[in-house]
mmCIF file of C-alpha atoms and ligand atoms in Angstrom:
data_model
loop_
_atom_site.group_PDB
_atom_site.id
_atom_site.type_symbol
_atom_site.label_atom_id
_atom_site.label_comp_id
_atom_site.label_asym_id
_atom_site.label_seq_id
_atom_site.Cartn_x
_atom_site.Cartn_y
_atom_site.Cartn_z
ATOM 1 C CA MET A 15 16.292 3.290 18.106
ATOM 2 C CA ALA A 16 18.509 0.439 16.964
ATOM 3 C CA ASP A 17 16.437 -2.759 16.900
ATOM 4 C CA GLY A 18 12.967 -3.593 15.796
ATOM 5 C CA ARG A 19 10.784 -1.639 13.458
ATOM 6 C CA ASN A 20 10.697 2.014 14.325
ATOM 7 C CA LEU A 21 8.124 4.263 12.763
ATOM 8 C CA LEU A 22 8.080 8.004 13.238
ATOM 9 C CA VAL A 23 4.539 9.231 12.787
ATOM 10 C CA LEU A 24 4.077 12.898 11.884
ATOM 11 C CA PRO A 25 0.318 13.490 11.576
ATOM 12 C CA GLY A 26 0.736 17.190 10.728
ATOM 13 C CA ASP A 27 -2.291 19.382 10.086
ATOM 14 C CA GLY A 28 -5.902 19.291 8.913
ATOM 15 C CA ILE A 29 -7.083 15.760 8.239
ATOM 16 C CA GLY A 30 -3.540 14.443 8.916
ATOM 17 C CA PRO A 31 -4.251 13.391 12.533
ATOM 18 C CA GLU A 32 -7.521 11.630 11.739
ATOM 19 C CA VAL A 33 -6.214 9.607 8.803
ATOM 20 C CA MET A 34 -3.113 8.724 10.822
ATOM 21 C CA ARG A 35 -5.316 7.389 13.621
ATOM 22 C CA GLU A 36 -6.524 4.734 11.203
ATOM 23 C CA VAL A 37 -2.961 3.786 10.284
ATOM 24 C CA ARG A 38 -2.265 3.287 13.986
ATOM 25 C CA ARG A 39 -5.164 0.858 14.055
ATOM 26 C CA ILE A 40 -3.492 -1.145 11.283
ATOM 27 C CA VAL A 41 -0.105 -1.059 13.016
ATOM 28 C CA GLU A 42 -1.712 -2.233 16.265
ATOM 29 C CA TRP A 43 -3.342 -5.069 14.352
ATOM 30 C CA LEU A 44 -0.002 -6.159 12.839
ATOM 31 C CA ASN A 45 1.563 -6.115 16.292
ATOM 32 C CA ARG A 46 -1.293 -7.939 17.984
ATOM 33 C CA ARG A 47 -2.081 -10.569 15.367
ATOM 34 C CA LEU A 48 1.250 -11.072 13.601
ATOM 35 C CA ASN A 49 3.611 -10.057 16.394
ATOM 36 C CA LEU A 50 5.516 -7.698 14.102
ATOM 37 C CA LYS A 51 6.711 -5.440 16.932
ATOM 38 C CA PHE A 52 6.367 -2.036 15.320
ATOM 39 C CA GLU A 53 7.247 0.803 17.641
ATOM 40 C CA ILE A 54 5.663 4.172 17.008
ATOM 41 C CA GLU A 55 7.004 7.512 17.985
ATOM 42 C CA GLU A 56 4.964 10.619 17.243
ATOM 43 C CA ASP A 57 5.962 14.235 16.722
ATOM 44 C CA LEU A 58 4.805 17.503 15.192
ATOM 45 C CA VAL A 59 5.422 18.930 11.735
ATOM 46 C CA GLY A 60 3.946 21.755 9.654
ATOM 47 C CA GLY A 61 1.476 24.162 11.191
ATOM 48 C CA ALA A 62 1.194 22.067 14.344
ATOM 49 C CA ALA A 63 4.943 22.514 14.879
ATOM 50 C CA ILE A 64 4.709 26.249 14.171
ATOM 51 C CA ASP A 65 2.090 26.566 16.907
ATOM 52 C CA ALA A 66 4.201 24.593 19.384
ATOM 53 C CA HIS A 67 7.752 25.648 18.479
ATOM 54 C CA GLY A 68 7.530 28.577 16.065
ATOM 55 C CA ARG A 69 8.986 26.493 13.213
ATOM 56 C CA SER A 70 7.486 23.900 10.916
ATOM 57 C CA LEU A 71 10.339 21.424 11.436
ATOM 58 C CA THR A 72 12.625 21.438 14.484
ATOM 59 C CA ASP A 73 16.135 19.946 14.550
ATOM 60 C CA ALA A 74 14.908 17.459 17.147
ATOM 61 C CA THR A 75 12.170 16.219 14.815
ATOM 62 C CA LEU A 76 14.589 15.961 11.898
ATOM 63 C CA LYS A 77 16.896 13.898 14.126
ATOM 64 C CA LEU A 78 14.026 11.564 15.086
ATOM 65 C CA ALA A 79 13.243 11.204 11.371
ATOM 66 C CA LYS A 80 16.854 10.320 10.581
ATOM 67 C CA ASP A 81 16.923 7.703 13.350
ATOM 68 C CA ALA A 82 13.616 6.054 12.424
ATOM 69 C CA ASP A 83 13.372 3.133 9.991
ATOM 70 C CA ALA A 84 10.573 4.975 8.230
ATOM 71 C CA VAL A 85 8.653 8.220 8.578
ATOM 72 C CA LEU A 86 4.917 8.346 8.016
ATOM 73 C CA LEU A 87 3.510 11.801 7.356
ATOM 74 C CA GLY A 88 -0.138 12.912 7.233
ATOM 75 C CA ALA A 89 -0.409 16.337 5.636
ATOM 76 C CA VAL A 90 0.771 19.879 6.287
ATOM 77 C CA GLY A 91 -0.682 23.346 5.861
ATOM 78 C CA GLY A 92 -3.922 25.253 6.163
ATOM 79 C CA PRO A 93 -5.354 28.780 6.069
ATOM 80 C CA LYS A 94 -4.415 29.317 9.724
ATOM 81 C CA TRP A 95 -0.761 29.649 8.701
ATOM 82 C CA ASP A 96 -1.255 31.636 5.492
ATOM 83 C CA LYS A 97 0.389 34.687 7.002
ATOM 84 C CA VAL A 98 3.508 33.142 8.574
ATOM 85 C CA ALA A 99 6.899 33.997 7.073
ATOM 86 C CA PHE A 100 7.683 32.138 3.825
ATOM 87 C CA ASP A 101 10.688 30.261 5.240
ATOM 88 C CA ILE A 102 8.831 28.844 8.246
ATOM 89 C CA ARG A 103 5.514 28.068 6.488
ATOM 90 C CA PRO A 104 4.114 24.545 6.992
ATOM 91 C CA GLU A 105 5.285 23.394 3.528
ATOM 92 C CA ALA A 106 8.855 24.324 4.459
ATOM 93 C CA GLY A 107 8.729 21.581 7.104
ATOM 94 C CA LEU A 108 7.938 19.002 4.446
ATOM 95 C CA LEU A 109 10.612 20.323 2.083
ATOM 96 C CA GLY A 110 13.084 20.336 5.007
ATOM 97 C CA LEU A 111 12.363 16.671 5.713
ATOM 98 C CA ARG A 112 12.818 15.742 2.053
ATOM 99 C CA LYS A 113 16.094 17.614 1.785
ATOM 100 C CA GLY A 114 17.326 16.701 5.278
ATOM 101 C CA LEU A 115 16.797 12.982 4.704
ATOM 102 C CA GLY A 116 18.099 13.127 1.115
ATOM 103 C CA LEU A 117 14.850 11.696 -0.291
ATOM 104 C CA PHE A 118 15.618 12.190 -3.966
ATOM 105 C CA ALA A 119 13.226 9.617 -5.437
ATOM 106 C CA ASN A 120 9.513 10.196 -4.995
ATOM 107 C CA LEU A 121 7.360 7.261 -6.072
ATOM 108 C CA ARG A 122 3.770 8.150 -6.893
ATOM 109 C CA PRO A 123 1.729 5.236 -8.196
ATOM 110 C CA ALA A 124 -1.550 5.982 -9.924
ATOM 111 C CA LEU A 125 -3.637 2.889 -9.735
ATOM 112 C CA CYS A 126 -7.269 2.682 -10.723
ATOM 113 C CA PHE A 127 -9.217 0.402 -8.398
ATOM 114 C CA GLU A 128 -11.837 -1.629 -10.257
ATOM 115 C CA ALA A 129 -14.483 -0.585 -7.736
ATOM 116 C CA LEU A 130 -13.799 3.079 -8.510
ATOM 117 C CA VAL A 131 -13.592 3.015 -12.306
ATOM 118 C CA ASP A 132 -16.691 5.218 -12.550
ATOM 119 C CA ALA A 133 -15.325 7.808 -10.123
ATOM 120 C CA SER A 134 -12.801 9.026 -12.710
ATOM 121 C CA SER A 135 -13.708 12.017 -14.827
ATOM 122 C CA LEU A 136 -12.363 10.053 -17.805
ATOM 123 C CA LYS A 137 -14.252 7.317 -19.616
ATOM 124 C CA PRO A 138 -14.094 3.921 -17.875
ATOM 125 C CA GLU A 139 -12.304 2.263 -20.817
ATOM 126 C CA ILE A 140 -9.521 4.856 -20.647
ATOM 127 C CA VAL A 141 -8.750 4.239 -16.953
ATOM 128 C CA ARG A 142 -9.845 0.660 -16.247
ATOM 129 C CA GLY A 143 -6.798 -1.322 -15.123
ATOM 130 C CA LEU A 144 -4.583 1.776 -15.057
ATOM 131 C CA ASP A 145 -1.332 1.150 -13.197
ATOM 132 C CA ILE A 146 1.395 3.725 -13.728
ATOM 133 C CA LEU A 147 4.189 4.972 -11.527
ATOM 134 C CA ILE A 148 5.577 8.481 -11.525
ATOM 135 C CA VAL A 149 9.113 8.765 -10.222
ATOM 136 C CA ARG A 150 9.628 12.404 -9.352
ATOM 137 C CA GLU A 151 13.052 13.852 -8.512
ATOM 138 C CA LEU A 152 12.492 15.415 -5.093
ATOM 139 C CA THR A 153 15.544 17.209 -3.736
ATOM 140 C CA GLY A 154 16.722 19.281 -6.679
ATOM 141 C CA GLY A 155 15.550 21.470 -9.514
ATOM 142 C CA VAL A 156 13.706 24.721 -9.122
ATOM 143 C CA TYR A 157 12.435 23.761 -5.649
ATOM 144 C CA PHE A 158 15.904 24.180 -4.160
ATOM 145 C CA GLY A 159 18.003 25.925 -6.823
ATOM 146 C CA THR A 160 19.789 29.201 -6.121
ATOM 147 C CA PRO A 161 19.809 32.105 -6.714
ATOM 148 C CA ARG A 162 16.239 32.529 -5.584
ATOM 149 C CA GLY A 163 14.282 35.360 -4.048
ATOM 150 C CA ILE A 164 12.434 38.569 -4.735
ATOM 151 C CA GLU A 165 14.514 41.692 -5.322
ATOM 152 C CA THR A 166 13.713 45.330 -5.902
ATOM 153 C CA LEU A 167 15.224 46.878 -9.005
ATOM 154 C CA PRO A 168 16.623 50.428 -9.179
ATOM 155 C CA ASP A 169 13.420 51.685 -10.806
ATOM 156 C CA GLY A 170 11.395 50.361 -7.860
ATOM 157 C CA SER A 171 9.854 47.450 -9.763
ATOM 158 C CA ARG A 172 10.498 43.968 -8.463
ATOM 159 C CA ARG A 173 11.923 40.742 -9.840
ATOM 160 C CA GLY A 174 11.207 37.181 -8.646
ATOM 161 C CA ILE A 175 13.912 34.594 -9.274
ATOM 162 C CA ASN A 176 14.096 30.820 -9.083
ATOM 163 C CA THR A 177 16.719 28.612 -10.618
ATOM 164 C CA GLN A 178 16.220 25.277 -12.342
ATOM 165 C CA VAL A 179 19.457 23.373 -11.825
ATOM 166 C CA TYR A 180 20.432 19.709 -12.128
ATOM 167 C CA THR A 181 23.771 17.956 -11.941
ATOM 168 C CA THR A 182 24.833 14.721 -13.640
ATOM 169 C CA GLU A 183 24.639 12.732 -10.423
ATOM 170 C CA GLU A 184 21.237 14.076 -9.407
ATOM 171 C CA ILE A 185 19.813 12.964 -12.747
ATOM 172 C CA ARG A 186 21.594 9.608 -12.866
ATOM 173 C CA ARG A 187 20.504 8.456 -9.408
ATOM 174 C CA VAL A 188 16.810 9.152 -9.974
ATOM 175 C CA ALA A 189 17.042 7.588 -13.444
ATOM 176 C CA ARG A 190 18.495 4.436 -11.858
ATOM 177 C CA ALA A 191 15.624 4.337 -9.366
ATOM 178 C CA ALA A 192 13.151 4.530 -12.261
ATOM 179 C CA PHE A 193 14.900 1.818 -14.311
ATOM 180 C CA GLU A 194 15.098 -0.508 -11.291
ATOM 181 C CA LEU A 195 11.372 -0.080 -10.651
ATOM 182 C CA ALA A 196 10.550 -0.612 -14.337
ATOM 183 C CA ARG A 197 12.403 -3.925 -14.233
ATOM 184 C CA VAL A 198 9.952 -5.292 -11.675
ATOM 185 C CA ARG A 199 6.987 -3.755 -13.510
ATOM 186 C CA LYS A 200 6.370 -3.707 -17.270
ATOM 187 C CA GLY A 201 9.913 -2.766 -18.247
ATOM 188 C CA ARG A 202 9.176 0.653 -19.736
ATOM 189 C CA VAL A 203 10.380 4.131 -18.738
ATOM 190 C CA THR A 204 9.232 7.440 -20.185
ATOM 191 C CA SER A 205 11.504 10.350 -19.287
ATOM 192 C CA ALA A 206 9.812 13.751 -19.361
ATOM 193 C CA GLU A 207 11.586 17.128 -19.633
ATOM 194 C CA LYS A 208 11.625 20.244 -21.809
ATOM 195 C CA ALA A 209 14.818 19.661 -23.757
ATOM 196 C CA ASN A 210 13.337 21.834 -26.512
ATOM 197 C CA VAL A 211 13.496 24.885 -24.238
ATOM 198 C CA MET A 212 15.769 24.258 -21.244
ATOM 199 C CA GLU A 213 19.471 23.377 -21.016
ATOM 200 C CA SER A 214 18.729 21.458 -17.810
ATOM 201 C CA GLY A 215 16.290 19.452 -19.927
ATOM 202 C CA ILE A 216 18.980 18.691 -22.513
ATOM 203 C CA LEU A 217 21.278 17.450 -19.761
ATOM 204 C CA TRP A 218 18.416 15.434 -18.243
ATOM 205 C CA ARG A 219 17.800 13.679 -21.573
ATOM 206 C CA GLU A 220 21.515 12.993 -22.151
ATOM 207 C CA GLU A 221 22.120 11.598 -18.679
ATOM 208 C CA VAL A 222 19.017 9.396 -18.640
ATOM 209 C CA THR A 223 20.093 8.054 -22.058
ATOM 210 C CA PHE A 224 23.614 7.418 -20.737
ATOM 211 C CA VAL A 225 22.454 5.465 -17.670
ATOM 212 C CA HIS A 226 20.043 3.515 -19.839
ATOM 213 C CA GLY A 227 22.625 2.494 -22.421
ATOM 214 C CA LYS A 228 25.243 1.584 -19.862
ATOM 215 C CA GLU A 229 23.227 -0.107 -17.115
ATOM 216 C CA TYR A 230 19.663 -0.835 -18.228
ATOM 217 C CA PRO A 231 19.598 -1.721 -21.940
ATOM 218 C CA ASP A 232 16.932 -4.350 -21.163
ATOM 219 C CA VAL A 233 14.433 -1.611 -20.200
ATOM 220 C CA LYS A 234 12.571 0.245 -22.947
ATOM 221 C CA LEU A 235 13.252 3.996 -22.742
ATOM 222 C CA GLU A 236 11.281 6.748 -24.406
ATOM 223 C CA HIS A 237 11.746 10.530 -24.119
ATOM 224 C CA MET A 238 8.810 12.909 -24.113
ATOM 225 C CA TYR A 239 8.421 16.638 -23.655
ATOM 226 C CA ALA A 240 6.644 17.293 -20.393
ATOM 227 C CA ASP A 241 3.766 19.192 -21.997
ATOM 228 C CA ASN A 242 3.113 16.346 -24.420
ATOM 229 C CA CYS A 243 3.330 13.942 -21.472
ATOM 230 C CA ALA A 244 0.608 15.937 -19.691
ATOM 231 C CA MET A 245 -1.557 15.641 -22.788
ATOM 232 C CA GLN A 246 -0.862 11.924 -23.322
ATOM 233 C CA LEU A 247 -1.776 11.260 -19.688
ATOM 234 C CA VAL A 248 -5.376 12.261 -20.306
ATOM 235 C CA LYS A 249 -5.513 10.946 -23.874
ATOM 236 C CA ASN A 250 -4.168 7.456 -23.331
ATOM 237 C CA PRO A 251 -2.724 6.989 -19.834
ATOM 238 C CA LYS A 252 -2.305 3.222 -20.177
ATOM 239 C CA GLN A 253 0.554 3.738 -22.676
ATOM 240 C CA PHE A 254 2.783 4.510 -19.649
ATOM 241 C CA ASP A 255 4.514 2.243 -17.174
ATOM 242 C CA VAL A 256 7.108 4.336 -15.276
ATOM 243 C CA ILE A 257 7.457 8.085 -15.876
ATOM 244 C CA VAL A 258 10.637 9.707 -14.561
ATOM 245 C CA THR A 259 10.784 13.462 -14.373
ATOM 246 C CA ASP A 260 12.129 16.433 -12.442
ATOM 247 C CA ASN A 261 10.795 17.993 -9.259
ATOM 248 C CA LEU A 262 8.470 20.630 -10.746
ATOM 249 C CA PHE A 263 7.159 18.629 -13.715
ATOM 250 C CA GLY A 264 6.728 15.690 -11.331
ATOM 251 C CA ASP A 265 4.665 17.818 -8.966
ATOM 252 C CA ILE A 266 2.279 18.706 -11.768
ATOM 253 C CA LEU A 267 2.188 15.415 -13.672
ATOM 254 C CA SER A 268 1.597 13.435 -10.479
ATOM 255 C CA ASP A 269 -1.451 15.511 -9.551
ATOM 256 C CA GLU A 270 -2.768 14.968 -13.047
ATOM 257 C CA ALA A 271 -2.112 11.227 -12.923
ATOM 258 C CA ALA A 272 -3.694 11.051 -9.484
ATOM 259 C CA MET A 273 -6.954 12.501 -10.693
ATOM 260 C CA LEU A 274 -7.193 9.928 -13.501
ATOM 261 C CA THR A 275 -7.933 7.388 -10.801
ATOM 262 C CA GLY A 276 -10.948 9.238 -9.459
ATOM 263 C CA SER A 277 -9.797 10.293 -6.047
ATOM 264 C CA LEU A 278 -6.793 11.894 -4.479
ATOM 265 C CA GLY A 279 -7.971 10.223 -1.292
ATOM 266 C CA MET A 280 -6.765 6.873 -2.612
ATOM 267 C CA LEU A 281 -3.188 7.605 -3.601
ATOM 268 C CA PRO A 282 -0.067 6.881 -1.575
ATOM 269 C CA SER A 283 3.524 7.929 -2.110
ATOM 270 C CA ALA A 284 6.987 6.934 -0.996
ATOM 271 C CA SER A 285 10.049 9.162 -0.925
ATOM 272 C CA LEU A 286 13.306 7.260 -0.806
ATOM 273 C CA GLY A 287 16.948 8.213 -0.354
ATOM 274 C CA ALA A 288 20.183 6.375 -1.001
ATOM 275 C CA LYS A 289 20.842 3.183 0.904
ATOM 276 C CA ALA A 290 23.585 3.752 3.489
ATOM 277 C CA ALA A 291 26.568 1.436 3.952
ATOM 278 C CA ASP A 292 24.766 -0.226 6.875
ATOM 279 C CA GLY A 293 21.790 -1.007 4.640
ATOM 280 C CA ARG A 294 19.481 1.659 6.055
ATOM 281 C CA LEU A 295 17.177 3.321 3.551
ATOM 282 C CA PRO A 296 15.986 6.837 4.403
ATOM 283 C CA ALA A 297 12.276 6.826 3.665
ATOM 284 C CA LEU A 298 9.173 8.925 4.117
ATOM 285 C CA TYR A 299 5.657 7.818 3.235
ATOM 286 C CA GLU A 300 2.748 10.189 2.773
ATOM 287 C CA PRO A 301 -0.594 10.387 0.994
ATOM 288 C CA VAL A 302 -0.634 12.476 -2.179
ATOM 289 C CA HIS A 303 -3.588 14.507 -0.904
ATOM 290 C CA GLY A 304 -3.221 17.624 1.212
ATOM 291 C CA SER A 305 -4.519 18.640 4.626
ATOM 292 C CA ALA A 306 -8.094 19.402 3.395
ATOM 293 C CA PRO A 307 -8.815 21.983 6.130
ATOM 294 C CA ASP A 308 -12.425 22.299 4.939
ATOM 295 C CA ILE A 309 -13.285 18.825 6.209
ATOM 296 C CA ALA A 310 -10.728 18.478 9.010
ATOM 297 C CA GLY A 311 -11.893 17.098 12.347
ATOM 298 C CA ARG A 312 -15.239 15.869 10.993
ATOM 299 C CA ASP A 313 -14.456 12.189 10.514
ATOM 300 C CA LEU A 314 -15.140 12.545 6.787
ATOM 301 C CA ALA A 315 -11.675 12.087 5.292
ATOM 302 C CA ASN A 316 -10.625 9.022 3.347
ATOM 303 C CA PRO A 317 -7.843 7.230 5.273
ATOM 304 C CA ILE A 318 -7.011 4.854 2.402
ATOM 305 C CA ALA A 319 -4.211 6.942 0.829
ATOM 306 C CA THR A 320 -2.383 7.050 4.143
ATOM 307 C CA ILE A 321 -2.988 3.374 4.839
ATOM 308 C CA LEU A 322 -1.697 2.524 1.339
ATOM 309 C CA SER A 323 1.342 4.704 2.071
ATOM 310 C CA PHE A 324 1.977 2.513 5.091
ATOM 311 C CA ALA A 325 1.614 -0.515 2.789
ATOM 312 C CA MET A 326 4.416 0.978 0.677
ATOM 313 C CA ALA A 327 6.480 1.252 3.873
ATOM 314 C CA LEU A 328 5.870 -2.436 4.583
ATOM 315 C CA LYS A 329 7.222 -3.192 1.121
ATOM 316 C CA TYR A 330 10.133 -0.778 0.730
ATOM 317 C CA SER A 331 11.305 -0.195 4.324
ATOM 318 C CA PHE A 332 10.404 -3.333 6.245
ATOM 319 C CA GLY A 333 10.802 -6.140 3.708
ATOM 320 C CA LEU A 334 7.218 -7.301 4.276
ATOM 321 C CA PRO A 335 5.744 -7.410 0.740
ATOM 322 C CA GLU A 336 3.283 -10.158 1.718
ATOM 323 C CA GLU A 337 1.837 -8.021 4.502
ATOM 324 C CA ALA A 338 1.643 -5.075 2.100
ATOM 325 C CA LYS A 339 -0.394 -7.257 -0.251
ATOM 326 C CA ARG A 340 -2.591 -8.459 2.599
ATOM 327 C CA LEU A 341 -3.375 -4.849 3.477
ATOM 328 C CA GLU A 342 -4.037 -3.832 -0.140
ATOM 329 C CA ALA A 343 -6.312 -6.835 -0.604
ATOM 330 C CA ALA A 344 -8.244 -5.925 2.563
ATOM 331 C CA ILE A 345 -8.822 -2.435 1.175
ATOM 332 C CA GLU A 346 -10.029 -3.812 -2.156
ATOM 333 C CA ARG A 347 -12.477 -6.100 -0.384
ATOM 334 C CA VAL A 348 -13.865 -3.240 1.704
ATOM 335 C CA LEU A 349 -14.416 -1.230 -1.479
ATOM 336 C CA ALA A 350 -15.984 -4.240 -3.172
ATOM 337 C CA THR A 351 -18.535 -4.481 -0.337
ATOM 338 C CA GLY A 352 -19.660 -0.966 -1.261
ATOM 339 C CA LEU A 353 -18.306 1.109 1.618
ATOM 340 C CA ARG A 354 -17.218 4.595 0.563
ATOM 341 C CA THR A 355 -15.970 7.704 2.280
ATOM 342 C CA ALA A 356 -17.554 10.932 1.050
ATOM 343 C CA ASP A 357 -14.839 11.705 -1.543
ATOM 344 C CA ILE A 358 -15.473 8.458 -3.455
ATOM 345 C CA MET A 359 -19.200 8.153 -2.705
ATOM 346 C CA GLN A 360 -21.345 6.896 -5.579
ATOM 347 C CA PRO A 361 -25.042 6.115 -5.962
ATOM 348 C CA GLY A 362 -26.042 2.845 -4.335
ATOM 349 C CA MET A 363 -22.998 2.691 -2.065
ATOM 350 C CA ALA A 364 -22.852 3.079 1.716
ATOM 351 C CA LYS A 365 -21.270 6.284 2.966
ATOM 352 C CA VAL A 366 -19.006 5.759 5.970
ATOM 353 C CA SER A 367 -16.795 7.869 8.213
ATOM 354 C CA THR A 368 -13.005 7.844 8.438
ATOM 355 C CA GLY A 369 -13.215 5.676 11.549
ATOM 356 C CA VAL A 370 -15.640 3.144 10.103
ATOM 357 C CA MET A 371 -13.490 2.809 6.983
ATOM 358 C CA GLY A 372 -10.451 2.041 9.176
ATOM 359 C CA GLU A 373 -12.413 -0.434 11.336
ATOM 360 C CA SER A 374 -13.742 -2.177 8.235
ATOM 361 C CA ILE A 375 -10.246 -2.633 6.853
ATOM 362 C CA VAL A 376 -9.154 -4.151 10.167
ATOM 363 C CA ARG A 377 -12.146 -6.500 10.049
ATOM 364 C CA GLU A 378 -11.066 -7.653 6.572
ATOM 365 C CA LEU A 379 -7.546 -8.181 7.898
ATOM 366 C CA ASP A 380 -9.003 -10.370 10.627
ATOM 367 C CA LYS A 381 -10.837 -12.401 7.994
ATOM 368 C CA SER A 382 -7.602 -12.865 6.063
ATOM 369 C CA LEU A 383 -6.302 -14.966 8.990
ATOM 370 C CA GLU A 384 -9.372 -17.155 9.323
HETATM 371 C C1 LIG B 1142 3.445 17.681 -3.169
HETATM 372 C C2 LIG B 1142 2.995 19.038 -2.681
HETATM 373 C C3 LIG B 1142 4.219 19.796 -2.175
HETATM 374 C C4 LIG B 1142 5.149 20.020 -3.350
HETATM 375 C C5 LIG B 1142 3.901 21.110 -1.457
HETATM 376 C C6 LIG B 1142 2.939 20.897 -0.306
HETATM 377 C C7 LIG B 1142 5.156 21.794 -0.980
HETATM 378 O O1 LIG B 1142 2.324 19.705 -3.696
HETATM 379 O O2 LIG B 1142 3.992 16.914 -2.361
HETATM 380 O O3 LIG B 1142 3.242 17.385 -4.332
HETATM 381 O O4 LIG B 1142 4.990 20.991 -4.115
HETATM 382 O O5 LIG B 1142 6.066 19.220 -3.518
HETATM 383 MG MG1 LIG B 1143 2.014 18.556 -5.443
#
């Protein structure tokens, strides 16, 4: 897979395949109308891979992911695989991709669409115009630290262990990613940790401060304890521009930020690695929402988060920011005409299926060329 634009599509489980079908529609449109020559390869991950191969991520799939220009993932997991061994569970496939591709910077924008201001559980004035970006460290911390495990003590009781661990370089590289992104946004970074309790938090604060002073003095940096950050996010979310934080705090704060916008079904994410000498950027794009097994296969899911994730791929992996904007604008117009999937349905709007939402976005794309 040397030339062209190679996408590895991993639909995964639950609603993954149906939302990914709508992304394929968009890719086909870009190929047909703009001659962009995307090539799609598809493979299994998560529960689907467990069913087929007995593991949630095979070496062959990881190799395909490494060779692709970008990976697009739907969602993994579901009650069907609740009883499989911990190390082959569907989520392990996702964590294996993140680690295997070295995707240390996870970008999770929380953007409140004007058409959905009333869908938030917060007051409209608190969320209107919200545009923040959480940069979550993704390959370190307690998610991967050792020692880890469950052990039985001499008295027969048990002990569960996980280790929060960060090195200088792990902190510096994700801090740089956050500062770079802040430079093309509003120029502000808030770094969140628990330096009042954890040594790894003290190091985090020192290293972020170091990188800031040495390389990014033009960006405004603020430190905040993660618990306060969680509180400030619901109190006054618009005070933030970029939030940089570790893997576990980022997991939690990004779910919180996501819900400010009214629907998890709207939020994309990008996970990026370090650019290689040949200019290749390891990258995986996925919606923030999960596999939603309760509505899977019923054409009810909102495909917008996955389509917006593809828009992020256009921007970060394929150097096509104008096409990303075209796609985002098409989505905004569809929402403005009052079409809603069930998750963002409001009185007076027209409820549509996954497929109709995708078709409507394509129709708006067509109009953008008229
Ligand atoms: C996320 C998810 C994952 C995580 C799970 C599915 C392993 O919650 O991407 O935020 O905890 O990182
Ligand atoms: Mg999460």
